[in-house]
PDB file of C-alpha atoms in Angstrom:
ATOM      1  CA  MET X   4      89.455  89.817  87.653  1.00  0.00           C
ATOM      2  CA  ALA X   5      92.715  88.053  87.897  1.00  0.00           C
ATOM      3  CA  GLU X   6      94.761  86.351  85.415  1.00  0.00           C
ATOM      4  CA  LEU X   7      96.110  83.074  86.918  1.00  0.00           C
ATOM      5  CA  ILE X   8      98.508  80.385  85.574  1.00  0.00           C
ATOM      6  CA  VAL X   9      97.820  76.725  85.147  1.00  0.00           C
ATOM      7  CA  ARG X  10     100.636  75.510  87.576  1.00  0.00           C
ATOM      8  CA  GLN X  11      99.581  71.787  87.406  1.00  0.00           C
ATOM      9  CA  ARG X  12      97.032  69.393  85.885  1.00  0.00           C
ATOM     10  CA  GLU X  13      96.190  65.771  86.574  1.00  0.00           C
ATOM     11  CA  PHE X  14      93.308  63.394  86.412  1.00  0.00           C
ATOM     12  CA  VAL X  15      91.930  62.747  89.755  1.00  0.00           C
ATOM     13  CA  ALA X  16      89.210  60.251  88.557  1.00  0.00           C
ATOM     14  CA  ASP X  17      87.912  58.932  85.210  1.00  0.00           C
ATOM     15  CA  GLY X  18      86.691  62.169  83.417  1.00  0.00           C
ATOM     16  CA  ILE X  19      87.729  64.616  86.210  1.00  0.00           C
ATOM     17  CA  LEU X  20      90.659  66.687  85.576  1.00  0.00           C
ATOM     18  CA  GLY X  21      92.117  68.632  88.490  1.00  0.00           C
ATOM     19  CA  LEU X  22      93.856  71.885  88.102  1.00  0.00           C
ATOM     20  CA  SER X  23      96.166  74.022  90.343  1.00  0.00           C
ATOM     21  CA  LEU X  24      95.875  77.697  89.499  1.00  0.00           C
ATOM     22  CA  ALA X  25      98.519  80.284  90.857  1.00  0.00           C
ATOM     23  CA  HIS X  26      99.432  83.751  90.230  1.00  0.00           C
ATOM     24  CA  PRO X  27     102.105  84.127  87.365  1.00  0.00           C
ATOM     25  CA  LEU X  28     104.561  86.091  89.753  1.00  0.00           C
ATOM     26  CA  GLY X  29     103.994  83.780  92.616  1.00  0.00           C
ATOM     27  CA  GLU X  30     102.193  86.420  94.806  1.00  0.00           C
ATOM     28  CA  PRO X  31      99.606  84.905  97.308  1.00  0.00           C
ATOM     29  CA  LEU X  32      95.953  84.524  96.211  1.00  0.00           C
ATOM     30  CA  PRO X  33      92.869  86.026  97.646  1.00  0.00           C
ATOM     31  CA  ALA X  34      91.696  84.151 101.061  1.00  0.00           C
ATOM     32  CA  TRP X  35      88.784  82.110 100.420  1.00  0.00           C
ATOM     33  CA  GLU X  36      86.392  80.129 102.856  1.00  0.00           C
ATOM     34  CA  LEU X  37      85.009  76.923 102.742  1.00  0.00           C
ATOM     35  CA  GLY X  38      82.138  76.449 100.317  1.00  0.00           C
ATOM     36  CA  ALA X  39      83.603  78.987  97.850  1.00  0.00           C
ATOM     37  CA  HIS X  40      83.662  78.989  93.892  1.00  0.00           C
ATOM     38  CA  ILE X  41      85.497  80.776  91.285  1.00  0.00           C
ATOM     39  CA  ASP X  42      84.573  81.869  87.784  1.00  0.00           C
ATOM     40  CA  LEU X  43      86.836  80.850  84.956  1.00  0.00           C
ATOM     41  CA  VAL X  44      86.376  82.900  82.059  1.00  0.00           C
ATOM     42  CA  LEU X  45      87.506  80.573  79.212  1.00  0.00           C
ATOM     43  CA  ALA X  46      86.526  82.727  76.062  1.00  0.00           C
ATOM     44  CA  PRO X  47      83.965  85.604  75.286  1.00  0.00           C
ATOM     45  CA  GLY X  48      80.621  84.288  76.563  1.00  0.00           C
ATOM     46  CA  LEU X  49      82.303  80.978  77.872  1.00  0.00           C
ATOM     47  CA  GLU X  50      82.239  81.307  81.706  1.00  0.00           C
ATOM     48  CA  ARG X  51      81.950  78.524  84.014  1.00  0.00           C
ATOM     49  CA  GLN X  52      81.962  77.979  87.977  1.00  0.00           C
ATOM     50  CA  TYR X  53      84.095  75.574  89.726  1.00  0.00           C
ATOM     51  CA  SER X  54      84.297  74.901  93.567  1.00  0.00           C
ATOM     52  CA  LEU X  55      87.656  75.344  95.133  1.00  0.00           C
ATOM     53  CA  CYS X  56      88.587  71.969  96.761  1.00  0.00           C
ATOM     54  CA  GLY X  57      92.028  72.678  98.322  1.00  0.00           C
ATOM     55  CA  ALA X  58      92.678  73.952 101.803  1.00  0.00           C
ATOM     56  CA  PRO X  59      91.745  77.457 102.460  1.00  0.00           C
ATOM     57  CA  ALA X  60      95.189  78.200 104.449  1.00  0.00           C
ATOM     58  CA  ASP X  61      97.223  77.372 101.023  1.00  0.00           C
ATOM     59  CA  ARG X  62      97.375  80.851  99.402  1.00  0.00           C
ATOM     60  CA  THR X  63      99.804  79.715  96.804  1.00  0.00           C
ATOM     61  CA  ALA X  64      97.423  78.093  94.515  1.00  0.00           C
ATOM     62  CA  TRP X  65      93.492  77.350  93.974  1.00  0.00           C
ATOM     63  CA  GLN X  66      92.570  73.740  93.409  1.00  0.00           C
ATOM     64  CA  ILE X  67      89.581  72.796  91.300  1.00  0.00           C
ATOM     65  CA  ALA X  68      88.412  69.786  89.619  1.00  0.00           C
ATOM     66  CA  VAL X  69      86.389  69.617  86.083  1.00  0.00           C
ATOM     67  CA  LEU X  70      84.162  66.715  85.178  1.00  0.00           C
ATOM     68  CA  ARG X  71      84.306  66.386  81.357  1.00  0.00           C
ATOM     69  CA  GLU X  72      80.721  66.695  80.185  1.00  0.00           C
ATOM     70  CA  GLU X  73      80.095  65.251  76.726  1.00  0.00           C
ATOM     71  CA  GLU X  74      76.700  66.657  76.508  1.00  0.00           C
ATOM     72  CA  GLY X  75      77.698  69.991  78.135  1.00  0.00           C
ATOM     73  CA  ARG X  76      77.858  73.595  76.543  1.00  0.00           C
ATOM     74  CA  GLY X  77      81.538  73.398  75.787  1.00  0.00           C
ATOM     75  CA  GLY X  78      83.274  74.779  79.301  1.00  0.00           C
ATOM     76  CA  SER X  79      84.479  71.319  80.281  1.00  0.00           C
ATOM     77  CA  ALA X  80      85.982  70.420  77.005  1.00  0.00           C
ATOM     78  CA  PHE X  81      87.461  73.679  76.686  1.00  0.00           C
ATOM     79  CA  VAL X  82      89.201  73.086  80.101  1.00  0.00           C
ATOM     80  CA  HIS X  83      90.070  69.450  79.368  1.00  0.00           C
ATOM     81  CA  GLU X  84      91.294  70.094  75.803  1.00  0.00           C
ATOM     82  CA  ARG X  85      92.933  73.461  75.966  1.00  0.00           C
ATOM     83  CA  LEU X  86      94.037  74.556  79.397  1.00  0.00           C
ATOM     84  CA  GLY X  87      97.618  73.248  79.549  1.00  0.00           C
ATOM     85  CA  VAL X  88     100.407  73.898  82.142  1.00  0.00           C
ATOM     86  CA  GLY X  89     101.602  77.134  81.800  1.00  0.00           C
ATOM     87  CA  ASP X  90      98.651  78.410  80.414  1.00  0.00           C
ATOM     88  CA  LYS X  91      96.920  81.556  81.536  1.00  0.00           C
ATOM     89  CA  VAL X  92      93.148  82.024  82.428  1.00  0.00           C
ATOM     90  CA  GLU X  93      90.992  85.106  83.695  1.00  0.00           C
ATOM     91  CA  VAL X  94      89.389  84.112  86.772  1.00  0.00           C
ATOM     92  CA  ARG X  95      86.619  85.901  88.779  1.00  0.00           C
ATOM     93  CA  GLY X  96      85.973  85.411  92.456  1.00  0.00           C
ATOM     94  CA  PRO X  97      85.937  83.470  94.892  1.00  0.00           C
ATOM     95  CA  ARG X  98      82.332  83.866  96.021  1.00  0.00           C
ATOM     96  CA  ASN X  99      80.230  81.955  98.509  1.00  0.00           C
ATOM     97  CA  HIS X 100      76.830  80.757  98.901  1.00  0.00           C
ATOM     98  CA  PHE X 101      77.708  77.662 100.597  1.00  0.00           C
ATOM     99  CA  ALA X 102      79.626  78.486 103.697  1.00  0.00           C
ATOM    100  CA  LEU X 103      80.012  76.113 106.328  1.00  0.00           C
ATOM    101  CA  ARG X 104      78.364  77.218 109.489  1.00  0.00           C
ATOM    102  CA  PRO X 105      79.600  76.060 112.946  1.00  0.00           C
ATOM    103  CA  ALA X 106      78.070  72.936 114.390  1.00  0.00           C
ATOM    104  CA  SER X 107      78.468  69.792 116.593  1.00  0.00           C
ATOM    105  CA  ARG X 108      77.530  67.452 114.091  1.00  0.00           C
ATOM    106  CA  TYR X 109      77.437  67.373 110.266  1.00  0.00           C
ATOM    107  CA  ARG X 110      76.076  64.816 107.769  1.00  0.00           C
ATOM    108  CA  PHE X 111      77.650  65.433 104.280  1.00  0.00           C
ATOM    109  CA  ILE X 112      76.375  64.097 101.137  1.00  0.00           C
ATOM    110  CA  ALA X 113      78.096  64.222  97.746  1.00  0.00           C
ATOM    111  CA  GLY X 114      76.994  62.860  94.231  1.00  0.00           C
ATOM    112  CA  GLY X 115      79.774  62.959  91.765  1.00  0.00           C
ATOM    113  CA  ILE X 116      81.682  66.162  91.066  1.00  0.00           C
ATOM    114  CA  GLY X 117      79.582  67.432  93.996  1.00  0.00           C
ATOM    115  CA  ILE X 118      82.397  66.183  96.106  1.00  0.00           C
ATOM    116  CA  THR X 119      84.577  69.026  95.228  1.00  0.00           C
ATOM    117  CA  PRO X 120      83.171  71.642  97.937  1.00  0.00           C
ATOM    118  CA  ILE X 121      82.694  68.894 100.349  1.00  0.00           C
ATOM    119  CA  LEU X 122      86.247  67.618 100.523  1.00  0.00           C
ATOM    120  CA  PRO X 123      87.663  70.727 102.411  1.00  0.00           C
ATOM    121  CA  MET X 124      84.723  70.761 104.688  1.00  0.00           C
ATOM    122  CA  LEU X 125      85.547  67.392 105.828  1.00  0.00           C
ATOM    123  CA  ALA X 126      88.932  68.581 106.887  1.00  0.00           C
ATOM    124  CA  ALA X 127      87.612  71.670 108.856  1.00  0.00           C
ATOM    125  CA  ALA X 128      84.727  69.529 110.634  1.00  0.00           C
ATOM    126  CA  GLU X 129      87.726  66.999 111.647  1.00  0.00           C
ATOM    127  CA  ALA X 130      89.893  69.707 112.958  1.00  0.00           C
ATOM    128  CA  ALA X 131      86.925  71.408 114.868  1.00  0.00           C
ATOM    129  CA  GLY X 132      86.169  68.118 116.846  1.00  0.00           C
ATOM    130  CA  ALA X 133      82.847  67.917 115.092  1.00  0.00           C
ATOM    131  CA  GLU X 134      80.958  64.477 114.685  1.00  0.00           C
ATOM    132  CA  TRP X 135      80.566  63.801 111.092  1.00  0.00           C
ATOM    133  CA  SER X 136      79.773  61.512 108.354  1.00  0.00           C
ATOM    134  CA  LEU X 137      79.999  61.504 104.547  1.00  0.00           C
ATOM    135  CA  LEU X 138      77.713  59.510 102.192  1.00  0.00           C
ATOM    136  CA  TYR X 139      79.541  59.587  98.717  1.00  0.00           C
ATOM    137  CA  GLY X 140      78.177  58.377  95.273  1.00  0.00           C
ATOM    138  CA  GLY X 141      79.154  58.369  91.681  1.00  0.00           C
ATOM    139  CA  ARG X 142      78.628  56.214  88.790  1.00  0.00           C
ATOM    140  CA  THR X 143      81.530  53.863  89.149  1.00  0.00           C
ATOM    141  CA  ARG X 144      84.203  53.558  91.826  1.00  0.00           C
ATOM    142  CA  ALA X 145      86.842  54.847  88.927  1.00  0.00           C
ATOM    143  CA  SER X 146      84.638  57.836  88.471  1.00  0.00           C
ATOM    144  CA  MET X 147      84.688  58.977  91.864  1.00  0.00           C
ATOM    145  CA  ALA X 148      87.388  61.860  92.892  1.00  0.00           C
ATOM    146  CA  PHE X 149      89.658  62.051  95.679  1.00  0.00           C
ATOM    147  CA  THR X 150      88.711  58.472  97.041  1.00  0.00           C
ATOM    148  CA  GLU X 151      92.503  58.108  98.336  1.00  0.00           C
ATOM    149  CA  GLN X 152      92.390  61.158 100.302  1.00  0.00           C
ATOM    150  CA  LEU X 153      89.196  60.031 102.081  1.00  0.00           C
ATOM    151  CA  ARG X 154      90.661  56.750 102.985  1.00  0.00           C
ATOM    152  CA  ARG X 155      92.068  58.459 106.261  1.00  0.00           C
ATOM    153  CA  TYR X 156      88.584  59.108 107.582  1.00  0.00           C
ATOM    154  CA  GLY X 157      88.034  55.258 107.898  1.00  0.00           C
ATOM    155  CA  ASP X 158      84.468  54.483 108.607  1.00  0.00           C
ATOM    156  CA  ARG X 159      83.027  58.023 108.843  1.00  0.00           C
ATOM    157  CA  VAL X 160      83.059  57.958 105.023  1.00  0.00           C
ATOM    158  CA  THR X 161      80.779  55.713 102.856  1.00  0.00           C
ATOM    159  CA  LEU X 162      81.465  55.305  99.401  1.00  0.00           C
ATOM    160  CA  ALA X 163      78.499  54.086  97.243  1.00  0.00           C
ATOM    161  CA  PRO X 164      79.256  53.571  93.744  1.00  0.00           C
ATOM    162  CA  GLN X 165      75.915  52.933  91.673  1.00  0.00           C
ATOM    163  CA  ASP X 166      76.986  50.052  89.811  1.00  0.00           C
ATOM    164  CA  GLU X 167      77.958  48.150  93.188  1.00  0.00           C
ATOM    165  CA  THR X 168      75.364  49.422  95.477  1.00  0.00           C
ATOM    166  CA  GLY X 169      72.562  51.103  93.583  1.00  0.00           C
ATOM    167  CA  LEU X 170      71.221  54.645  94.156  1.00  0.00           C
ATOM    168  CA  LEU X 171      72.327  56.670  97.472  1.00  0.00           C
ATOM    169  CA  GLU X 172      70.301  55.403 100.396  1.00  0.00           C
ATOM    170  CA  VAL X 173      69.499  59.012 101.505  1.00  0.00           C
ATOM    171  CA  PRO X 174      67.131  58.167 104.460  1.00  0.00           C
ATOM    172  CA  SER X 175      70.041  56.143 106.096  1.00  0.00           C
ATOM    173  CA  VAL X 176      71.825  59.460 106.987  1.00  0.00           C
ATOM    174  CA  LEU X 177      68.726  61.611 107.288  1.00  0.00           C
ATOM    175  CA  ASP X 178      66.123  59.658 109.592  1.00  0.00           C
ATOM    176  CA  ASP X 179      66.463  60.470 113.156  1.00  0.00           C
ATOM    177  CA  LEU X 180      69.039  63.413 112.706  1.00  0.00           C
ATOM    178  CA  PRO X 181      70.280  64.539 116.386  1.00  0.00           C
ATOM    179  CA  ASP X 182      69.617  67.874 117.334  1.00  0.00           C
ATOM    180  CA  GLY X 183      72.597  70.492 116.292  1.00  0.00           C
ATOM    181  CA  THR X 184      73.076  68.420 113.107  1.00  0.00           C
ATOM    182  CA  LEU X 185      73.598  70.499 109.889  1.00  0.00           C
ATOM    183  CA  VAL X 186      73.332  68.709 106.339  1.00  0.00           C
ATOM    184  CA  TYR X 187      75.547  69.820 103.608  1.00  0.00           C
ATOM    185  CA  CYS X 188      74.646  68.214 100.163  1.00  0.00           C
ATOM    186  CA  CYS X 189      76.122  68.826  96.620  1.00  0.00           C
ATOM    187  CA  GLY X 190      75.463  66.855  93.380  1.00  0.00           C
ATOM    188  CA  PRO X 191      73.196  66.249  90.743  1.00  0.00           C
ATOM    189  CA  GLY X 192      69.559  67.737  90.616  1.00  0.00           C
ATOM    190  CA  PRO X 193      67.786  64.475  91.532  1.00  0.00           C
ATOM    191  CA  LEU X 194      69.886  63.757  94.401  1.00  0.00           C
ATOM    192  CA  LEU X 195      69.413  67.452  95.873  1.00  0.00           C
ATOM    193  CA  ASP X 196      65.705  66.955  95.459  1.00  0.00           C
ATOM    194  CA  ALA X 197      65.560  63.597  97.277  1.00  0.00           C
ATOM    195  CA  VAL X 198      67.556  65.240 100.164  1.00  0.00           C
ATOM    196  CA  GLU X 199      65.293  68.221 100.290  1.00  0.00           C
ATOM    197  CA  ASP X 200      62.178  65.936 100.372  1.00  0.00           C
ATOM    198  CA  ARG X 201      63.691  64.116 103.744  1.00  0.00           C
ATOM    199  CA  CYS X 202      65.420  66.767 105.413  1.00  0.00           C
ATOM    200  CA  PRO X 203      63.969  68.784 108.198  1.00  0.00           C
ATOM    201  CA  SER X 204      63.482  72.516 107.705  1.00  0.00           C
ATOM    202  CA  GLY X 205      66.579  74.703 108.900  1.00  0.00           C
ATOM    203  CA  VAL X 206      69.419  72.438 108.651  1.00  0.00           C
ATOM    204  CA  LEU X 207      69.940  71.786 105.007  1.00  0.00           C
ATOM    205  CA  HIS X 208      72.476  73.529 102.949  1.00  0.00           C
ATOM    206  CA  VAL X 209      72.929  72.725  99.174  1.00  0.00           C
ATOM    207  CA  GLU X 210      74.802  73.971  96.127  1.00  0.00           C
ATOM    208  CA  ARG X 211      73.418  73.157  92.853  1.00  0.00           C
ATOM    209  CA  PHE X 212      75.274  72.751  89.641  1.00  0.00           C
ATOM    210  CA  GLN X 213      72.059  72.877  87.345  1.00  0.00           C
ATOM    211  CA  PRO X 214      69.004  75.103  87.963  1.00  0.00           C
ATOM    212  CA  LYS X 215      65.694  74.017  89.462  1.00  0.00           C
ATOM    213  CA  GLU X 216      62.936  73.681  86.593  1.00  0.00           C
ATOM    214  CA  GLN X 217      61.097  76.963  86.807  1.00  0.00           C
ATOM    215  CA  HIS X 218      57.392  77.426  85.374  1.00  0.00           C
ATOM    216  CA  THR X 219      57.529  80.575  83.538  1.00  0.00           C
ATOM    217  CA  ASP X 220      54.281  80.387  81.449  1.00  0.00           C
ATOM    218  CA  GLN X 221      52.345  82.885  83.543  1.00  0.00           C
ATOM    219  CA  ASP X 222      55.211  85.642  83.661  1.00  0.00           C
ATOM    220  CA  THR X 223      53.712  89.150  83.655  1.00  0.00           C
ATOM    221  CA  GLU X 224      55.115  92.369  82.747  1.00  0.00           C
ATOM    222  CA  PHE X 225      56.855  94.918  85.467  1.00  0.00           C
ATOM    223  CA  ASP X 226      58.843  97.963  85.694  1.00  0.00           C
ATOM    224  CA  VAL X 227      62.394  98.073  87.280  1.00  0.00           C
ATOM    225  CA  VAL X 228      63.557 101.290  88.765  1.00  0.00           C
ATOM    226  CA  LEU X 229      67.456 101.843  88.804  1.00  0.00           C
ATOM    227  CA  ALA X 230      67.907 103.736  91.949  1.00  0.00           C
ATOM    228  CA  ARG X 231      71.393 105.174  90.999  1.00  0.00           C
ATOM    229  CA  SER X 232      69.866 107.029  88.193  1.00  0.00           C
ATOM    230  CA  GLY X 233      66.112 107.118  88.568  1.00  0.00           C
ATOM    231  CA  ARG X 234      65.563 105.308  85.222  1.00  0.00           C
ATOM    232  CA  THR X 235      62.770 103.081  84.794  1.00  0.00           C
ATOM    233  CA  LEU X 236      62.798  99.866  82.507  1.00  0.00           C
ATOM    234  CA  THR X 237      59.894  97.759  81.619  1.00  0.00           C
ATOM    235  CA  VAL X 238      60.559  93.977  81.870  1.00  0.00           C
ATOM    236  CA  PRO X 239      58.127  92.123  79.553  1.00  0.00           C
ATOM    237  CA  PRO X 240      57.242  88.445  79.706  1.00  0.00           C
ATOM    238  CA  GLY X 241      60.243  86.220  78.413  1.00  0.00           C
ATOM    239  CA  VAL X 242      62.813  88.700  79.369  1.00  0.00           C
ATOM    240  CA  SER X 243      65.031  88.798  82.027  1.00  0.00           C
ATOM    241  CA  VAL X 244      65.859  91.846  84.345  1.00  0.00           C
ATOM    242  CA  LEU X 245      69.352  90.878  83.523  1.00  0.00           C
ATOM    243  CA  ASP X 246      68.759  91.272  79.949  1.00  0.00           C
ATOM    244  CA  ALA X 247      66.725  94.576  80.345  1.00  0.00           C
ATOM    245  CA  VAL X 248      69.431  96.080  82.258  1.00  0.00           C
ATOM    246  CA  ARG X 249      72.061  95.299  79.805  1.00  0.00           C
ATOM    247  CA  ALA X 250      69.970  96.173  76.891  1.00  0.00           C
ATOM    248  CA  ALA X 251      69.830  99.667  78.428  1.00  0.00           C
ATOM    249  CA  GLY X 252      73.465  99.844  78.592  1.00  0.00           C
ATOM    250  CA  VAL X 253      73.830  99.343  82.027  1.00  0.00           C
ATOM    251  CA  GLU X 254      77.014  97.030  83.135  1.00  0.00           C
ATOM    252  CA  VAL X 255      76.404  94.450  85.583  1.00  0.00           C
ATOM    253  CA  LEU X 256      78.232  91.506  86.490  1.00  0.00           C
ATOM    254  CA  TYR X 257      76.727  88.057  85.456  1.00  0.00           C
ATOM    255  CA  SER X 258      77.984  84.728  84.534  1.00  0.00           C
ATOM    256  CA  CYS X 259      75.815  81.504  84.457  1.00  0.00           C
ATOM    257  CA  ALA X 260      72.779  83.335  83.707  1.00  0.00           C
ATOM    258  CA  GLU X 261      70.869  80.519  85.367  1.00  0.00           C
ATOM    259  CA  GLY X 262      70.656  81.342  88.773  1.00  0.00           C
ATOM    260  CA  THR X 263      73.214  78.850  90.070  1.00  0.00           C
ATOM    261  CA  CYS X 264      76.429  81.002  90.561  1.00  0.00           C
ATOM    262  CA  GLY X 265      75.494  84.097  92.382  1.00  0.00           C
ATOM    263  CA  THR X 266      77.459  86.696  90.499  1.00  0.00           C
ATOM    264  CA  CYS X 267      74.275  88.736  89.476  1.00  0.00           C
ATOM    265  CA  GLU X 268      73.203  89.033  93.097  1.00  0.00           C
ATOM    266  CA  THR X 269      71.769  92.773  93.390  1.00  0.00           C
ATOM    267  CA  ASP X 270      70.277  94.661  96.221  1.00  0.00           C
ATOM    268  CA  VAL X 271      66.762  95.170  96.337  1.00  0.00           C
ATOM    269  CA  VAL X 272      65.669  98.973  97.561  1.00  0.00           C
ATOM    270  CA  GLU X 273      61.885  98.336  97.159  1.00  0.00           C
ATOM    271  CA  GLY X 274      59.542  95.807  95.756  1.00  0.00           C
ATOM    272  CA  THR X 275      58.973  92.061  96.212  1.00  0.00           C
ATOM    273  CA  PRO X 276      60.983  89.661  94.237  1.00  0.00           C
ATOM    274  CA  ASP X 277      59.728  86.551  92.709  1.00  0.00           C
ATOM    275  CA  HIS X 278      62.709  84.412  93.635  1.00  0.00           C
ATOM    276  CA  ARG X 279      63.534  81.532  91.065  1.00  0.00           C
ATOM    277  CA  ASP X 280      67.376  81.136  91.714  1.00  0.00           C
ATOM    278  CA  SER X 281      69.170  78.015  92.921  1.00  0.00           C
ATOM    279  CA  VAL X 282      71.420  80.012  95.431  1.00  0.00           C
ATOM    280  CA  LEU X 283      69.791  81.809  98.205  1.00  0.00           C
ATOM    281  CA  THR X 284      68.438  80.241 101.338  1.00  0.00           C
ATOM    282  CA  GLU X 285      64.926  80.177 102.318  1.00  0.00           C
ATOM    283  CA  ALA X 286      65.524  82.832 105.003  1.00  0.00           C
ATOM    284  CA  GLU X 287      67.349  85.255 102.249  1.00  0.00           C
ATOM    285  CA  ARG X 288      64.401  84.822 100.044  1.00  0.00           C
ATOM    286  CA  ALA X 289      62.093  85.833 103.108  1.00  0.00           C
ATOM    287  CA  ALA X 290      64.101  88.769 103.690  1.00  0.00           C
ATOM    288  CA  GLY X 291      63.827  89.979 100.025  1.00  0.00           C
ATOM    289  CA  GLU X 292      66.906  92.163 100.508  1.00  0.00           C
ATOM    290  CA  THR X 293      68.541  90.728  97.374  1.00  0.00           C
ATOM    291  CA  MET X 294      67.610  88.788  94.163  1.00  0.00           C
ATOM    292  CA  LEU X 295      69.569  87.095  91.343  1.00  0.00           C
ATOM    293  CA  ILE X 296      68.364  89.428  88.254  1.00  0.00           C
ATOM    294  CA  CYS X 297      69.357  86.604  85.442  1.00  0.00           C
ATOM    295  CA  VAL X 298      66.136  84.400  86.726  1.00  0.00           C
ATOM    296  CA  SER X 299      64.187  86.130  89.325  1.00  0.00           C
ATOM    297  CA  ARG X 300      61.121  88.623  88.276  1.00  0.00           C
ATOM    298  CA  CYS X 301      58.657  90.809  90.787  1.00  0.00           C
ATOM    299  CA  ARG X 302      55.624  89.840  92.861  1.00  0.00           C
ATOM    300  CA  GLY X 303      53.855  92.918  91.624  1.00  0.00           C
ATOM    301  CA  LYS X 304      54.181  95.548  89.072  1.00  0.00           C
ATOM    302  CA  ARG X 305      57.387  97.426  90.428  1.00  0.00           C
ATOM    303  CA  LEU X 306      60.850  96.745  91.667  1.00  0.00           C
ATOM    304  CA  VAL X 307      63.369  99.238  92.718  1.00  0.00           C
ATOM    305  CA  LEU X 308      67.277  97.862  92.421  1.00  0.00           C
ATOM    306  CA  ASP X 309      70.517  99.079  93.733  1.00  0.00           C
ATOM    307  CA  LEU X 310      71.689  99.765  90.187  1.00  0.00           C
TER     308      LEU X 310
END
């Protein structure tokens, strides 16, 4: 964890505050890759994840954009109201579960604040000479961030404010995808669900800000063995692996506790996880080598974890 300073803040759209975070002594920040996010530790028990939306080559500062959510849990309000230029904030990361893979063609889809991880991907796709397009929707044109930066890409970018054009026409960019195309999508849950329903298997990469709905009415008890100490813990229905481990006095990194940030990802030594996160790909789930212990459980009676 590092303590960074707010070097600059400015509104980049209605209700969206852009922040530039730098080392207090001007030292270079850690390198990061496209799709990465950081955790802001705003106060005890108040940690939030934000996608990096600047240029990876610029290690003098990290750029994020924060949507003010009136019905949120307090993180965005804290950033908007209490983080000013010159203030310090604890930062963890960066980490990445939304990396841009090499491809000859891309289709990018962003909804609202979901443009943040997509924005630097466009520059990378452009620099690589890939064929690409972006469909970007929001409530209103004024609420859509970075539209001025997007103008330079011309007709490869389609802006679709809901009050002007209605809901995003997902089929228009997903039907008849050419071979070799990868689809990257970030935004609200209904948009991601619609894209997942239309997109061919193996080409879609998504990042969720909110967890998928999970059905937990049939949770059963299971044991978790901590491989490093040999201790065995019982995880009853309604209690997460994370909570059971922490109650036993074992320190583990975690942040969102909703299965969306990836902070608590833990190696699985034995057993089959019941994956309930919104981070791992289908291939990663099938491999069963890691799990997010804040939400995922066990498909059986016993798990051995590298803890």
